[in-house]
Coordinates of C-alpha atoms and ligand atoms in Angstrom, one line a residue:
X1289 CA 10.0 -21.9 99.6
X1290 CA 9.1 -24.7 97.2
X1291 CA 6.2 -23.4 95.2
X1292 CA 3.8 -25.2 92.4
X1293 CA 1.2 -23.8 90.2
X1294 CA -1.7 -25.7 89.8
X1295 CA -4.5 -25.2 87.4
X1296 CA -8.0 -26.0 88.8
X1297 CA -11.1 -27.0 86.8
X1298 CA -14.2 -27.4 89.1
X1299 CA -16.5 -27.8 86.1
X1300 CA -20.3 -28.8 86.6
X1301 CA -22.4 -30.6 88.8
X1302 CA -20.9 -31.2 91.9
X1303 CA -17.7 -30.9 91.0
X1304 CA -17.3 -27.1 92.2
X1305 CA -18.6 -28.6 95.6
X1306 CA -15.6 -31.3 95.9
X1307 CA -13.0 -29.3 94.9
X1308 CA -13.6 -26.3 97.4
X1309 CA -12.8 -28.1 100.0
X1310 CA -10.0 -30.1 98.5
X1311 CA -7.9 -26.9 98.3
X1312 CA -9.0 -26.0 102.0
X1313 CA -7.7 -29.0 102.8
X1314 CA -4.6 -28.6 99.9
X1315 CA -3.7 -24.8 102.0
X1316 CA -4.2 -26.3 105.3
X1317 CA -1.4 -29.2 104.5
X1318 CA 0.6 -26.7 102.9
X1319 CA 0.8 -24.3 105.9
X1320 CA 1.2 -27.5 108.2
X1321 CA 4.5 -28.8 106.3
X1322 CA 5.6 -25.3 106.2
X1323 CA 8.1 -24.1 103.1
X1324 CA 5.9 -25.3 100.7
X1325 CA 3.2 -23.4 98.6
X1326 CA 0.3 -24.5 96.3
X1327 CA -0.9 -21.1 93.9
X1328 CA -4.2 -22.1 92.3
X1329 CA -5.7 -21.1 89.3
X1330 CA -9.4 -21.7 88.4
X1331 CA -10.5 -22.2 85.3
X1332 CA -13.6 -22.6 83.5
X1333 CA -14.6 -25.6 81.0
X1334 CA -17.5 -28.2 81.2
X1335 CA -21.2 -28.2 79.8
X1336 CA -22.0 -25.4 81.3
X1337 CA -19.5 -23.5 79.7
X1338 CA -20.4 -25.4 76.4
X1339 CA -24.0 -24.1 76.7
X1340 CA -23.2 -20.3 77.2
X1341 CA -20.5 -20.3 74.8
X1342 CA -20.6 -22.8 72.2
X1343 CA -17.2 -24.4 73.5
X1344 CA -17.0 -26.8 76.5
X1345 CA -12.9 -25.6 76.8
X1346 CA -11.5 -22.5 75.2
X1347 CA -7.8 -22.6 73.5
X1348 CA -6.8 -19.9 76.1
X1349 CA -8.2 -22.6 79.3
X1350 CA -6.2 -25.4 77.6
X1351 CA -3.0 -23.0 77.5
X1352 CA -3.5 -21.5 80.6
X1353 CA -4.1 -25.6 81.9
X1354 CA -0.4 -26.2 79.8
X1355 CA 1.2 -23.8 81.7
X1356 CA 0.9 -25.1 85.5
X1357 CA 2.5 -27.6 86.9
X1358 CA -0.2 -29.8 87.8
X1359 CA -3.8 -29.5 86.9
X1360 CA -7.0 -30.8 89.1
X1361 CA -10.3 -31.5 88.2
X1362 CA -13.7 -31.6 89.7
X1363 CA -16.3 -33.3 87.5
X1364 CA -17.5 -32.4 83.8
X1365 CA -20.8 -33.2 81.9
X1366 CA -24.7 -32.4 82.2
X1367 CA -27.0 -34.9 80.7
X1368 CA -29.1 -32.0 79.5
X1369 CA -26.6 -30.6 77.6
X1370 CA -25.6 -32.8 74.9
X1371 CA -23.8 -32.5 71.5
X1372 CA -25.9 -32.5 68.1
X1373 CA -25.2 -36.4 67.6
X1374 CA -26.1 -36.9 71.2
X1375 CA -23.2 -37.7 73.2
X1376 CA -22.4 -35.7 76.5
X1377 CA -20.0 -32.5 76.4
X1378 CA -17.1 -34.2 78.1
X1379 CA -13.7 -32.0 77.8
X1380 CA -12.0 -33.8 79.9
X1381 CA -11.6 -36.9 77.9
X1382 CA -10.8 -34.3 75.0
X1383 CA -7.9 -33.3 77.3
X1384 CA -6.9 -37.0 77.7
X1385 CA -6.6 -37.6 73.9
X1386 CA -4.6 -34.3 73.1
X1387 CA -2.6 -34.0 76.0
X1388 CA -1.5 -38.0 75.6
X1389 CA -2.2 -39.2 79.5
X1390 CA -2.5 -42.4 78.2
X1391 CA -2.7 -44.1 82.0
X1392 CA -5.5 -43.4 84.5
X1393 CA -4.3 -44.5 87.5
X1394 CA -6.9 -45.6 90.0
X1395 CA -5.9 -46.6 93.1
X1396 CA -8.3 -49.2 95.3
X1397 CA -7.8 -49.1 98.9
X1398 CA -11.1 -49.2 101.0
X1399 CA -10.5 -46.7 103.9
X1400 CA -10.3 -48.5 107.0
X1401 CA -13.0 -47.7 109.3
X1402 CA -15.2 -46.7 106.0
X1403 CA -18.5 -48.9 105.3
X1404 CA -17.5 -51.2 102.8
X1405 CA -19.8 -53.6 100.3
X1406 CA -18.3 -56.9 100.9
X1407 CA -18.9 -58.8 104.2
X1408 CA -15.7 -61.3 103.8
X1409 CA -13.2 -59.5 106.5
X1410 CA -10.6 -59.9 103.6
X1411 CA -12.3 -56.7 101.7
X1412 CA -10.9 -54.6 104.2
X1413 CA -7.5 -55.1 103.0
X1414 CA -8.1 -55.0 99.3
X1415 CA -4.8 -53.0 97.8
X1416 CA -4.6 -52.7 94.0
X1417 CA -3.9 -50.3 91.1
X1418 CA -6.2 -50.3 88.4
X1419 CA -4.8 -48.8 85.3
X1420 CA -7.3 -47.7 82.1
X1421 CA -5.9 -46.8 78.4
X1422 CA -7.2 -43.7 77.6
X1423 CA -6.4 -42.2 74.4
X1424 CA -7.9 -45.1 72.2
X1425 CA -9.8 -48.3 72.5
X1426 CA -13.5 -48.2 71.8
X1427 CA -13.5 -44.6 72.9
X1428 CA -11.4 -43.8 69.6
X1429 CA -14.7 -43.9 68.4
X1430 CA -16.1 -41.0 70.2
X1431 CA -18.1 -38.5 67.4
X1432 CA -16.8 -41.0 64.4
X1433 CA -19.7 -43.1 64.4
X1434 CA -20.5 -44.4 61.0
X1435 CA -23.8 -44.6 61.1
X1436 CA -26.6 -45.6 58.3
X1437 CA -30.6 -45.8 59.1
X1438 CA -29.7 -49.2 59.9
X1439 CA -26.4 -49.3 61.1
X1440 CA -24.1 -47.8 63.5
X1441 CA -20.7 -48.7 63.8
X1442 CA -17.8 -47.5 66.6
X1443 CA -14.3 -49.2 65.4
X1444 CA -12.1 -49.6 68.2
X1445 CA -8.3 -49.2 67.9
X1446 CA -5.3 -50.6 69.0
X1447 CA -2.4 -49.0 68.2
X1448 CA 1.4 -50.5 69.3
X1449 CA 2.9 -47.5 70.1
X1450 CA -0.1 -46.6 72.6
X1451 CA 0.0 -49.9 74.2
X1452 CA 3.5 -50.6 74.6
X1453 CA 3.6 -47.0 76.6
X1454 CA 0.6 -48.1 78.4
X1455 CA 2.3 -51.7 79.6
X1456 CA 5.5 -50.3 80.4
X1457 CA 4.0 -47.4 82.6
X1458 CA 2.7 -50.8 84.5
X1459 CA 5.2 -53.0 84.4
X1460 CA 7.6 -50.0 86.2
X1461 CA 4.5 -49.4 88.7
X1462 CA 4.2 -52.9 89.5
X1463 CA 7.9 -53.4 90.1
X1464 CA 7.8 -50.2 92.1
X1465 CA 5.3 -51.4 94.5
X1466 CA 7.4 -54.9 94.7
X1467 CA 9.7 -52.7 96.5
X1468 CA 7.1 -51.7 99.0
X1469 CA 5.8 -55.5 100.0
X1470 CA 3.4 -55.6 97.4
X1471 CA 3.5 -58.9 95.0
X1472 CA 4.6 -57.8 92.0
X1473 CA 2.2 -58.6 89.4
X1474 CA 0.5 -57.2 86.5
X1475 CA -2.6 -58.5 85.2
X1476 CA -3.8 -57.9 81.6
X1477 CA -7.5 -57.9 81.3
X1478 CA -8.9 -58.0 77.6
X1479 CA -11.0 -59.9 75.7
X1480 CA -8.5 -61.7 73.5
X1481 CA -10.6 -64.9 73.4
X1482 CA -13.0 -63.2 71.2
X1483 CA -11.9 -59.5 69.6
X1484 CA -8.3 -59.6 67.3
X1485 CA -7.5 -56.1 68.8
X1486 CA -7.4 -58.0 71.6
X1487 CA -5.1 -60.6 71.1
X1488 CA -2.9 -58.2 69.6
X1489 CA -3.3 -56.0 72.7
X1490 CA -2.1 -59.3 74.7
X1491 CA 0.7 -60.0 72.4
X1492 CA 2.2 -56.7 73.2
X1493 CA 1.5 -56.8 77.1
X1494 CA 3.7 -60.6 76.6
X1495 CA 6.2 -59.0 74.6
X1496 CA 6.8 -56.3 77.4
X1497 CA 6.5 -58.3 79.6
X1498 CA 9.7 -60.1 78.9
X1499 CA 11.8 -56.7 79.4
X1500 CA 10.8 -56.8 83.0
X1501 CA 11.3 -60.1 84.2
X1502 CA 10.7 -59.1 88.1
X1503 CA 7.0 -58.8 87.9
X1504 CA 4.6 -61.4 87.7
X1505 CA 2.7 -61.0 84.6
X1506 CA -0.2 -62.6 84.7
X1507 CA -3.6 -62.2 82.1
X1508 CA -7.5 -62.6 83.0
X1509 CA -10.5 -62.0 80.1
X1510 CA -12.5 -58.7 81.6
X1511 CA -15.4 -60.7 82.1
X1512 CA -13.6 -63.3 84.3
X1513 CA -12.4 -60.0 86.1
X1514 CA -15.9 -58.9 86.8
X1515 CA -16.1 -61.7 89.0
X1516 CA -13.0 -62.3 90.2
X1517 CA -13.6 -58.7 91.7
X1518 CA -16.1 -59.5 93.4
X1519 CA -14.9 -62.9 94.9
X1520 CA -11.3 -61.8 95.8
X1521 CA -10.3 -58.2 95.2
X1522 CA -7.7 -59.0 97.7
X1523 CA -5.7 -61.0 94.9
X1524 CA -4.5 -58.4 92.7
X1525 CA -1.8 -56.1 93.1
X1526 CA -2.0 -53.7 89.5
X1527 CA -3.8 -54.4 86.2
X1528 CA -4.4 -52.9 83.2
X1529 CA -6.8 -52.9 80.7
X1530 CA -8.7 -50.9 77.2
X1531 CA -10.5 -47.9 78.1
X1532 CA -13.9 -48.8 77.5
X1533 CA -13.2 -51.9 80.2
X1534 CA -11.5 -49.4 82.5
X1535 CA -14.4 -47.1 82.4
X1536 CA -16.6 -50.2 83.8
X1537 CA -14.4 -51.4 86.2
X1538 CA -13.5 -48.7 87.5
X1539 CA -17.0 -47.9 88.9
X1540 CA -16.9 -51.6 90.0
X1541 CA -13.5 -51.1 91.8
X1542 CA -15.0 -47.8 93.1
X1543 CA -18.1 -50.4 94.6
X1544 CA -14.9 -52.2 96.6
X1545 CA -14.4 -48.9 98.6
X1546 CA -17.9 -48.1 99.1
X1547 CA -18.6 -45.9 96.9
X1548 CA -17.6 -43.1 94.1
X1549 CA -17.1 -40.7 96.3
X1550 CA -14.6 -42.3 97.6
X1551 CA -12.5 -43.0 94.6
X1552 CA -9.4 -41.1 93.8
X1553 CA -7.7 -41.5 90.2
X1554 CA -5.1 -39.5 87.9
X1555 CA -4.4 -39.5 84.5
X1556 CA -0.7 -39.0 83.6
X1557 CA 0.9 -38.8 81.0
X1558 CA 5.0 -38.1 79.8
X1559 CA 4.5 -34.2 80.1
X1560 CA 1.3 -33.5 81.8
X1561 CA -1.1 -34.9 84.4
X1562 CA -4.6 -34.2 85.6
X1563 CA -6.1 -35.4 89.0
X1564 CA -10.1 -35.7 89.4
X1565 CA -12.3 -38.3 91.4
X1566 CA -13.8 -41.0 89.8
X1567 CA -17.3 -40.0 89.8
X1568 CA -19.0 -38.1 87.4
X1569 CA -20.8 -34.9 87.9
X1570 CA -23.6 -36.5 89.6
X1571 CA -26.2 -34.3 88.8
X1572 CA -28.6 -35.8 91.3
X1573 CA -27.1 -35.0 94.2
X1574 CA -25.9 -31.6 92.7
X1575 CA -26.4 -28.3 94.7
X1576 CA -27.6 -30.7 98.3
X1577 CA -24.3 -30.3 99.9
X1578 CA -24.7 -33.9 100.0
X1579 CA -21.3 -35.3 97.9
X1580 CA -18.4 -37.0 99.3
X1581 CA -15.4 -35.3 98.8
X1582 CA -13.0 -37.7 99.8
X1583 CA -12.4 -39.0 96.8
X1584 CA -11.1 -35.3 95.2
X1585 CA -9.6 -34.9 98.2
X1586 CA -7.6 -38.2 97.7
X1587 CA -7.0 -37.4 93.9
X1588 CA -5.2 -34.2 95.5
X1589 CA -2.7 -36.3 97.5
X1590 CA -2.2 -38.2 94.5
X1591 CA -1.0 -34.7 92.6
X1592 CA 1.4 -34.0 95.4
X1593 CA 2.9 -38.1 94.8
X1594 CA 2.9 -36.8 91.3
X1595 CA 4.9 -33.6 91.4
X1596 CA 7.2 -35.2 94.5
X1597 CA 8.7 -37.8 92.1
X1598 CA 8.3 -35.6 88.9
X1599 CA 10.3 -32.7 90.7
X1600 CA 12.3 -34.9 93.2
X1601 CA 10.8 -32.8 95.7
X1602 CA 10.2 -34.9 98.9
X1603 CA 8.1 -31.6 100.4
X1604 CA 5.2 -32.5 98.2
X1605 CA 5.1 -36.0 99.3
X1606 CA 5.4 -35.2 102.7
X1607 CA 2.1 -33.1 102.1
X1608 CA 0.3 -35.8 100.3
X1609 CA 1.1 -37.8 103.3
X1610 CA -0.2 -35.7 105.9
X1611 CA -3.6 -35.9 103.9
X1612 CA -4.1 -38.9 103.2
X1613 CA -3.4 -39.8 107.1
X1614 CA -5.9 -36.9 108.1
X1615 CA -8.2 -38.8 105.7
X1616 CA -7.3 -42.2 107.3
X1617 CA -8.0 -40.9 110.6
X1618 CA -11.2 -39.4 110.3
X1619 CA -12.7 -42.8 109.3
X1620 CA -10.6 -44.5 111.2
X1621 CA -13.4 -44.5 114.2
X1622 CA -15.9 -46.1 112.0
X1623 CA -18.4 -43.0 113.0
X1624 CA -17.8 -40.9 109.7
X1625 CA -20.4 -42.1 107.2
X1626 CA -21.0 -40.1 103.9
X1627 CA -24.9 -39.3 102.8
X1628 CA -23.6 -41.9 100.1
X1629 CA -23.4 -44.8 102.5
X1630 CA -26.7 -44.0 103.9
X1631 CA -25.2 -41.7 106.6
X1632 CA -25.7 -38.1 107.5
X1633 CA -22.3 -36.8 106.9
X1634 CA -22.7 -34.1 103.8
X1635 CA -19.6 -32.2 102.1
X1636 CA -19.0 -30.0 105.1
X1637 CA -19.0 -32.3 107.3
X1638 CA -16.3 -35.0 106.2
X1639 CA -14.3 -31.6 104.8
X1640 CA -14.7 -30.6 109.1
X1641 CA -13.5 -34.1 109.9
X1642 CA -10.5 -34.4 107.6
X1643 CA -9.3 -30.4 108.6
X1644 CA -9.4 -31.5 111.9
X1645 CA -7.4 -34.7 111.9
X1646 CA -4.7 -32.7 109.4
X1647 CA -4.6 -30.0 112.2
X1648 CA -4.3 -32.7 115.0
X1649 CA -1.6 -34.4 113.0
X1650 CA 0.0 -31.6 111.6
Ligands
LIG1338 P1 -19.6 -40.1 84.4 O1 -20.2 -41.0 83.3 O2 -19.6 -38.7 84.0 O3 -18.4 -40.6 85.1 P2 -21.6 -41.4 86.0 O4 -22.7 -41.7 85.1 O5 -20.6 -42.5 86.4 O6 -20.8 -40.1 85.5 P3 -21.8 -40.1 88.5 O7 -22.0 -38.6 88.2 O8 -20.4 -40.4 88.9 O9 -22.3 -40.9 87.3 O10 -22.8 -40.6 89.6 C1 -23.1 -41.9 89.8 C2 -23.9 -42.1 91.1 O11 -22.9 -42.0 92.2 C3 -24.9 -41.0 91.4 O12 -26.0 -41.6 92.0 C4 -24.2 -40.0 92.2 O13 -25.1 -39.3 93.1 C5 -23.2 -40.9 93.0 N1 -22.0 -40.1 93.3 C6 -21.0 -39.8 92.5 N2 -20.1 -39.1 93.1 C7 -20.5 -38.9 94.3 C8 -19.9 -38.3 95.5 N3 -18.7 -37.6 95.4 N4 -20.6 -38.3 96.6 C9 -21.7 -38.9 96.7 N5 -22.3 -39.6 95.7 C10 -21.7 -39.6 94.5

């Protein structure tokens, strides 16, 4: 029997309500492969956790995190509970910083069969990797505000050492995919026409990019991005690009696949890795049985990738696969439509669709 621990942090909002049934639909795979076992571990940390106790993540939830093999996450963060200098209680960018998982990984890949935004029939098959910094950049900044009556100033940093870990997770990813049909090319989105952190940043992404001469790499300001992911999302294969732009395009590249909630993503680093949806803890659809969990449920089958190449254990990417074709197949009829596109199908009811289609494939 193959077995893996995974540490689970629901956390506020509705991220309790996405990752329930993400680890029905976790046991379900499990027990359809066969051999293969999942143990969960919840945990508590978020702003709820903040307000009752002062802390938004004890030392013994970090260690207890440390010790699995894997760790996913629901959603953190309350806009009531703030802070004193105002900002959001947000552990889980904490955990990015001090744990070092310097790449979130988002993949965009509009469901077939899912509503999408754009009406060009090209959207449909939109296929990229969007990869964010996320140790520095302007976040860096985060509760280091130097601040006057008159003034307030976030410095962002740069650092080599951070970027050239960053590009080189990329450039391997790229050349990875090259091997499965994609193009293999890595675009560098920055803003190197105006900011010198920037042109540094590029200078490092050119200088890395000479050490891997079979991808394409290729550079676009963020702005221009903007845009260009609008007009052609279909054109780009992986990018990268600072945290505070990541964070923003993100939700944009989450727009390409209708929505959020259906936007998996995982931040990995050399030792450690956490898996959460996109989307925040979206207060105002908290407690309605209203969010889409396909995105957590995604971010799931993304953990399992993880820990298959991690472990060499094809098992776990045999799981992943099974859900994300149960997932595949329960839009696939173009009937399925989330409260978030407008549609009447709440958290049960995709969680229903996607159990079913794992037990018809399974
Ligand atoms: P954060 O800054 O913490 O990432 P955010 O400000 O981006 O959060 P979210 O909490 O992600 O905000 O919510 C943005 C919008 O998307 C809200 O209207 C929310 O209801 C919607 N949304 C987010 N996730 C889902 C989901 N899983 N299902 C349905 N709607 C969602």
């Amino acid at each position: 029997m193959v077995e893996f621990h995974i540490a689970v942090l629901p956390g506020d909002g509705i991220g309790p309500e996405v990752i329930v049934p993400s680890l029905d639909v976790l046991a379900a795979a499990c027990m359809a492969v066969g051999g293969f076992k999942l143990h969960f571990t919840t945990l508590e940390a978020g702003a709820l956790v903040y307000r009752d106790r002062g802390v938004a993540i004890a030392e013994e939830t970090v260690e207890a995190a440390e010790a699995a093999d894997a760790i996913l996450l629901g959603a953190m963060g309350l806009p009531e509970v703030r802070y004193p200098d105002g900002r959001e209680v947000a552990p889980q960018v904490d955990l990015r910083e001090r744990w070092s998982l310097f790449a979130g990984v988002r993949p965009v890949r509009p469901i077939p069969g899912s509503p999408l935004p754009l009406a060009d029939a090209r959207a449909a098959g939109v296929d990229f990797v969007l990869v964010r910094e996320q140790t520095e950049g302007l976040f860096a900044a985060r509760g280091k505000t130097e601040q006057t009556e008159d003034e307030a100033r976030d410095v962002q940093v740069i650092t080599r050492a951070a970027c050239e870990r960053l590009f080189d997770f990329c450039f391997k990813l790229a050349e990875q995919r090259k091997t499965k049909g994609y193009a293999g090319t890595l675009t560098c989105v920055d803003k190197a026409n105006v900011l010198g952190s920037m042109v540094f940043f590029r200078r490092i992404f050119d200088e890395r990019a000479k050490l891997f001469p079979g991808v394409a790499a290729r550079h676009r300001y963020v702005d221009a991005m903007a845009l260009d992911l609008i007009k052609h999302p279909w054109s780009f294969d992986v990018m990268v690009t600072e945290n505070m732009y990541g964070d923003i395009l993100s939700d944009l590249a989450a727009g390409l696949m209708g929505g959020l909630g259906m936007a998996p993503s995982g931040d990995i680093g050399h030792e450690r890795a956490v898996f959460q949806p996109c989307h925040g803890s979206a207060p105002d659809i908290a407690g309605k049985g209203k969010a889409n969990p396909t995105a957590t449920i995604l971010s799931a089958a993304m953990m399992l990738d993880w820990l298959a190449e991690r472990h060499n254990e094809p098992k776990a990417g045999q799981v992943a696969r099974l859900i994300t074709g149960a997932v595949d197949r329960a839009y696939a009829g173009g009937d399925l439509k989330p409260c978030e596109f407008g549609g009447t199908a709440g958290t049960l009811e995709v969680t229903r669709r996607v159990l079913e289609n794992l037990q018809a494939a399974a």
